[in-house]
PDB file of C-alpha atoms in Angstrom:
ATOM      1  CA  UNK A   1     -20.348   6.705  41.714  1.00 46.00           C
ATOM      2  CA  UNK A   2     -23.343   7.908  43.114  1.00 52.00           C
ATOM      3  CA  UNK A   3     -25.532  11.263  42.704  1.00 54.00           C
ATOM      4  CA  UNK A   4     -24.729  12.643  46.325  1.00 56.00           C
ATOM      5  CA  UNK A   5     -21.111  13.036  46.160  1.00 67.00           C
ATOM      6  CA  UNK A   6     -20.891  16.294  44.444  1.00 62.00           C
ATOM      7  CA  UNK A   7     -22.059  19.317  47.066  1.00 58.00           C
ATOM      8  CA  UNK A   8     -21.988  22.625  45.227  1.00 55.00           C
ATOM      9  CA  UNK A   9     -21.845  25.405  47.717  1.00 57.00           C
ATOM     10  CA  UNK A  10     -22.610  28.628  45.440  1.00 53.00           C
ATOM     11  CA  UNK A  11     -24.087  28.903  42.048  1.00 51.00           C
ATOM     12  CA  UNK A  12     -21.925  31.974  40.774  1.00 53.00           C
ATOM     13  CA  UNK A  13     -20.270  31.879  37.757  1.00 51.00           C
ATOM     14  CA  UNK A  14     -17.050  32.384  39.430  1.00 52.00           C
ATOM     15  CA  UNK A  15     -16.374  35.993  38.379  1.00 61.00           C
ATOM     16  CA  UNK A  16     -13.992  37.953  40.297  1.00 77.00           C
ATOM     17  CA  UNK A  17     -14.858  41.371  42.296  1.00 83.00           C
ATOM     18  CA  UNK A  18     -12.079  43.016  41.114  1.00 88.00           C
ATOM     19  CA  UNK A  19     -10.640  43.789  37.167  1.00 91.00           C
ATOM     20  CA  UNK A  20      -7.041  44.865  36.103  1.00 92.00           C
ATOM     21  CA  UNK A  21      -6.451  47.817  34.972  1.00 92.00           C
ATOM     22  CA  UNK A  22      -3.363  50.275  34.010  1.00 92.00           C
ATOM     23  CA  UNK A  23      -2.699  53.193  37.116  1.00 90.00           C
ATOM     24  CA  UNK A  24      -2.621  55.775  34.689  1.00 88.00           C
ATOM     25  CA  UNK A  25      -5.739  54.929  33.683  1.00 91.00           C
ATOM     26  CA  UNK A  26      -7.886  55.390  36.982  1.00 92.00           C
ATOM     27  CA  UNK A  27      -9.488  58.739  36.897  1.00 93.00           C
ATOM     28  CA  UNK A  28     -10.901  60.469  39.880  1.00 94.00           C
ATOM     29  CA  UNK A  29     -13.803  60.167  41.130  1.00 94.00           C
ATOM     30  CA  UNK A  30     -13.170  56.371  40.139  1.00 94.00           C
ATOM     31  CA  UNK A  31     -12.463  53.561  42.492  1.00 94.00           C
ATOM     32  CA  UNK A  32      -9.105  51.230  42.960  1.00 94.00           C
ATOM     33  CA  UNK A  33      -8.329  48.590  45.310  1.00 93.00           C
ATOM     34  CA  UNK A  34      -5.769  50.350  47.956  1.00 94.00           C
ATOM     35  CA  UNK A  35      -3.915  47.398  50.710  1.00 92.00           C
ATOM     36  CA  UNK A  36      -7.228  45.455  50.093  1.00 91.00           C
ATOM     37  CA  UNK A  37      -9.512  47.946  50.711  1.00 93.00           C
ATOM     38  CA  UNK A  38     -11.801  49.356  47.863  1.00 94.00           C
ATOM     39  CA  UNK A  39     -11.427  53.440  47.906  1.00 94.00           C
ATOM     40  CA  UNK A  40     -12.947  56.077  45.802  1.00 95.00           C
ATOM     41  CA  UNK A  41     -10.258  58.287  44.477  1.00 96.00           C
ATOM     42  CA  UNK A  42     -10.147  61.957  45.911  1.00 96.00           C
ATOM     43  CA  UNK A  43      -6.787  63.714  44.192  1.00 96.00           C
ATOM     44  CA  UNK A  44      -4.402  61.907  41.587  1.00 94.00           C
ATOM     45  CA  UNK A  45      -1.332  63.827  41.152  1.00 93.00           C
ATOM     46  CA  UNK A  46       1.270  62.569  38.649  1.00 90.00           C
ATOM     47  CA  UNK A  47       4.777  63.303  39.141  1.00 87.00           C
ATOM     48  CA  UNK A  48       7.314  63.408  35.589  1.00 82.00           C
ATOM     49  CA  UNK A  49       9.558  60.551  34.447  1.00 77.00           C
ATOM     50  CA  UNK A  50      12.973  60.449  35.952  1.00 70.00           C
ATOM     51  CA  UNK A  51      16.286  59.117  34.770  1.00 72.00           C
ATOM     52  CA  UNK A  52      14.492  55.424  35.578  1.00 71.00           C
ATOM     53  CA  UNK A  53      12.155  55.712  33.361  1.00 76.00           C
ATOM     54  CA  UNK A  54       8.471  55.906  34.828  1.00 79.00           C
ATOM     55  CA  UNK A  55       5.912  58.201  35.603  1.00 87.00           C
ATOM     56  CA  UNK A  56       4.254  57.347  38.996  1.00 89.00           C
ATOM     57  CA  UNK A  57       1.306  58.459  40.015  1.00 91.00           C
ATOM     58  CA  UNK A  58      -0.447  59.628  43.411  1.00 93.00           C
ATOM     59  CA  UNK A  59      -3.411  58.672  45.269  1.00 95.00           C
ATOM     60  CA  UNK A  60      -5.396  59.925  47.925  1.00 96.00           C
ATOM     61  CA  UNK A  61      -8.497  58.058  48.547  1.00 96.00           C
ATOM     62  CA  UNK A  62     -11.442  57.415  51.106  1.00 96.00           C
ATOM     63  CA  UNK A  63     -12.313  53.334  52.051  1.00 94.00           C
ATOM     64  CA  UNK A  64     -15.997  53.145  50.998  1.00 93.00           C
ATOM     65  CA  UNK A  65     -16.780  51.059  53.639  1.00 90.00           C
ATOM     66  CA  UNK A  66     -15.147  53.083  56.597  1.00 91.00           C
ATOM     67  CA  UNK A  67     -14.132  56.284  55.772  1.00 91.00           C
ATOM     68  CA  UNK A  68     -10.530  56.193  56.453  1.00 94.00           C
ATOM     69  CA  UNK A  69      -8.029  58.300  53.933  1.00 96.00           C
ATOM     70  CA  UNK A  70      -5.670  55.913  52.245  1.00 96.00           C
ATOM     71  CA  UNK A  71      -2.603  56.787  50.118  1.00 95.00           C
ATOM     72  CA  UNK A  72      -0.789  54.796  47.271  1.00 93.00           C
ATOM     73  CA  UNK A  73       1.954  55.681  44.695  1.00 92.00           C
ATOM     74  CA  UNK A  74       2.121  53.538  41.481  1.00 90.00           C
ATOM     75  CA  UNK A  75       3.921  53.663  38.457  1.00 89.00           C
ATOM     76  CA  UNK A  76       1.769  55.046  35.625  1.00 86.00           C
ATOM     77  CA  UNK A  77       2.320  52.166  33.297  1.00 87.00           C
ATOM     78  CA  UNK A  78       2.104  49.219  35.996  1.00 90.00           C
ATOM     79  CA  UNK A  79      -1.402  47.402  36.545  1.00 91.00           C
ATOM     80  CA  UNK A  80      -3.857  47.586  39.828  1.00 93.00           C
ATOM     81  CA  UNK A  81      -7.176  46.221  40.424  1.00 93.00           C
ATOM     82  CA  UNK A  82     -10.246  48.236  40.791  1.00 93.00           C
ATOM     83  CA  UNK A  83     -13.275  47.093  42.645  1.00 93.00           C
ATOM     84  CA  UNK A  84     -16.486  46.267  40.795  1.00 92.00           C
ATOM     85  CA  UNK A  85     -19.059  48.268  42.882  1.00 92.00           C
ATOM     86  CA  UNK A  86     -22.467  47.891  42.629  1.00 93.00           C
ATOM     87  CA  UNK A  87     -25.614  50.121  44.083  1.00 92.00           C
ATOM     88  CA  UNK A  88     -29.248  48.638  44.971  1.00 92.00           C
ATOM     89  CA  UNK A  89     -32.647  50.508  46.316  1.00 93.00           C
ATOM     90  CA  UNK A  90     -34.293  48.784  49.124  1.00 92.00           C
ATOM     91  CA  UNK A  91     -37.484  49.485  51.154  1.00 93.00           C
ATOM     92  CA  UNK A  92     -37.297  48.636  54.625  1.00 91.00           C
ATOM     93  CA  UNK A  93     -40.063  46.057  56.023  1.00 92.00           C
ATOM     94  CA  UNK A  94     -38.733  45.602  59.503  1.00 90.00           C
ATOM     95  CA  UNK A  95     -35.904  46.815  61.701  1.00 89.00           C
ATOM     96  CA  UNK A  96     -35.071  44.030  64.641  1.00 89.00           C
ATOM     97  CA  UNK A  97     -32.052  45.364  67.275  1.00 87.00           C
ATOM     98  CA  UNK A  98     -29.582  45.496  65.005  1.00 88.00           C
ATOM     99  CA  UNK A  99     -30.697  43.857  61.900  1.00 91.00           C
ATOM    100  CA  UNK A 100     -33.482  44.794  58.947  1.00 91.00           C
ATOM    101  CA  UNK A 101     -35.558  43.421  56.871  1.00 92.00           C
ATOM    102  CA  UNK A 102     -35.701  44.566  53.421  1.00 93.00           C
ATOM    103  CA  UNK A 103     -37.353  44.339  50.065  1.00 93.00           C
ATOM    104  CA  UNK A 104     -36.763  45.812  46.551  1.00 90.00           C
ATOM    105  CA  UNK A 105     -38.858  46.676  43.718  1.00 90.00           C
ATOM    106  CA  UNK A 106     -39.170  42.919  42.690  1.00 90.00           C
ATOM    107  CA  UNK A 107     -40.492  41.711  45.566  1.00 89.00           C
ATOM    108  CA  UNK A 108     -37.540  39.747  46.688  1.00 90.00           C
ATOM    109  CA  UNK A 109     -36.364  40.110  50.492  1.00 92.00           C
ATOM    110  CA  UNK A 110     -33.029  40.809  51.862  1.00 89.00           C
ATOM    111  CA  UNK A 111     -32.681  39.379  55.846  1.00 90.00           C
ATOM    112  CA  UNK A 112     -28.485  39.563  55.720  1.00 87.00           C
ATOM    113  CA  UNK A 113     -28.142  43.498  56.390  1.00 89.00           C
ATOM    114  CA  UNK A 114     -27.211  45.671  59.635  1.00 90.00           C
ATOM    115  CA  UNK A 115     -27.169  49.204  59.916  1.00 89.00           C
ATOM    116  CA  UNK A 116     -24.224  51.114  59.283  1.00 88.00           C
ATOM    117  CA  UNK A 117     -21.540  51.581  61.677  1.00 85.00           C
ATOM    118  CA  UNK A 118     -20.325  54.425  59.464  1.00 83.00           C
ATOM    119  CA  UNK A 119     -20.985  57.301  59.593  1.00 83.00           C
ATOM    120  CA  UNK A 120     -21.828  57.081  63.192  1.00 85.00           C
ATOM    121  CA  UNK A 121     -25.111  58.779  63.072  1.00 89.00           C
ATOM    122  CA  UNK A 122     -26.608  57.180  60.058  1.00 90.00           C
ATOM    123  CA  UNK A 123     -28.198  54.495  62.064  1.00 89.00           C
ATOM    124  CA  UNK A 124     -29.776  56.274  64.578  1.00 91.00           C
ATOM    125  CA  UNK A 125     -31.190  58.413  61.415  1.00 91.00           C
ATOM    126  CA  UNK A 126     -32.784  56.305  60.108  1.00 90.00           C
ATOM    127  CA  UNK A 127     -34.188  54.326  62.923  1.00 89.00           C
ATOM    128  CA  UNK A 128     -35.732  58.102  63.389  1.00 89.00           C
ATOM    129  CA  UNK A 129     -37.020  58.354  60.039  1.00 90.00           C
ATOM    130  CA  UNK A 130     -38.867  54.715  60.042  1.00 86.00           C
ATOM    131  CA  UNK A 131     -40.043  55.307  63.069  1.00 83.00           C
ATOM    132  CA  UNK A 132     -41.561  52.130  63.805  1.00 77.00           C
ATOM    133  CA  UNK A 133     -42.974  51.632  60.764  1.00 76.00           C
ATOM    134  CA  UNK A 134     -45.004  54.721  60.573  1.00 80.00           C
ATOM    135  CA  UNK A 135     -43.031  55.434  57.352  1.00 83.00           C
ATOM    136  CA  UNK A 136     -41.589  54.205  54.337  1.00 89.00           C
ATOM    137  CA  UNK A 137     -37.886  54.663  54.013  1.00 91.00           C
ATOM    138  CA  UNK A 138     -35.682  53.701  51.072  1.00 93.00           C
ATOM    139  CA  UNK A 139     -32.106  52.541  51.880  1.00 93.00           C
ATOM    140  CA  UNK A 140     -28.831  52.944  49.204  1.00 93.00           C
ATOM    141  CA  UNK A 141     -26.441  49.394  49.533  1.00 92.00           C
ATOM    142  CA  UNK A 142     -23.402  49.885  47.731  1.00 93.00           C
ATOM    143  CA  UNK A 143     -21.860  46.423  47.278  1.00 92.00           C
ATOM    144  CA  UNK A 144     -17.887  45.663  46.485  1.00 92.00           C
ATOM    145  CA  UNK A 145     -15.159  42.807  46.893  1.00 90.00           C
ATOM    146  CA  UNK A 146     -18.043  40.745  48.943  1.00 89.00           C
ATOM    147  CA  UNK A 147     -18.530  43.483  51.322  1.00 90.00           C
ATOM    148  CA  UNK A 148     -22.697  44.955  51.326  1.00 91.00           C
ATOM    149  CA  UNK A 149     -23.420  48.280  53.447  1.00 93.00           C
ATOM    150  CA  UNK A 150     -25.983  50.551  53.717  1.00 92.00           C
ATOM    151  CA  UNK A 151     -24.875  53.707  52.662  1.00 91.00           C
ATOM    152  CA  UNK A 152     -27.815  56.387  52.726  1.00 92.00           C
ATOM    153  CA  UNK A 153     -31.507  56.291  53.071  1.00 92.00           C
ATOM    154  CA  UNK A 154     -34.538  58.477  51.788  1.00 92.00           C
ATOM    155  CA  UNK A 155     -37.467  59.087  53.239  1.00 87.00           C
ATOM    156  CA  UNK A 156     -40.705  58.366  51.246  1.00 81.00           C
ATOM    157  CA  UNK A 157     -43.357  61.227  51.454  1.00 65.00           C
ATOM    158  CA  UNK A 158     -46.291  58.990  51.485  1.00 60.00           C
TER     159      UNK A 158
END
């Protein structure tokens, strides 16, 4: 058997983007997993055991990646996943059509990220506020289930 026959694609330690946890045990404010989609929750309303037994509980959430309103109704006791969601700072070196070029605080450079499609003005905003490179602007990326986006910028007085 030679060296060259084992190709490993990725390097990550294989952990998953999304844990278990108990629906009654979501709070709002939170995030869940909702028909694949990861959603902050908005409202949870809990309705009362009936003669079957469980409690089942309402919500009303936003997709954090497009906006939409999404509903879901799960017994209090049964499991659901919720999202791991994670939130970076990045300064933007270069914006090309479409595409950026970023770096964070470490140095390291990011060449993989668009502007937003959602909400519909945020990329024309901050196109405006770089303005060619005239200033620094900051950008939010909120990261879940494999999914990056840029979610809000900040100008840098200078």
């Amino acid at each position: 058997m030679s060296d060259d026959e084992y190709v490993f694609e990725t390097s990550d330690a294989g952990s998953s983007a999304t844990i278990p946890m108990e629906a009654g045990q979501v709070k709002k404010g939170g995030y869940m997993m909702i028909k694949g989609k990861p959603c902050k929750i908005l409202t949870i309303s809990v309705s009362k055991t009936g003669k079957h037994g469980h409690a089942k509980c309402n919500f009303l959430a936003t997709d954090i990646f497009t906006g939409k309103k999404l509903e879901d109704m799960i017994p209090s006791s049964h499991g659901t996943t919720v999202p791991i969601v994670n939130r970076s700072e990045w300064e933007i070196i270069d914006i090309d059509g479409e595409e950026l070029t970023l770096m964070d605080e470490g140095g390291n450079q990011k060449t993989d990220m668009n502007l937003p499609g959602y909400p519909d003005t945020l990329a024309q905003d901050i196109r405006d506020a770089w303005s060619g490179g005239d200033n620094s602007v900051m950008v939010s990326i909120q990261s879940a289930v494999g999914i990056e986006q840029i979610i809000a910028y900040k100008k840098e007085s200078p």
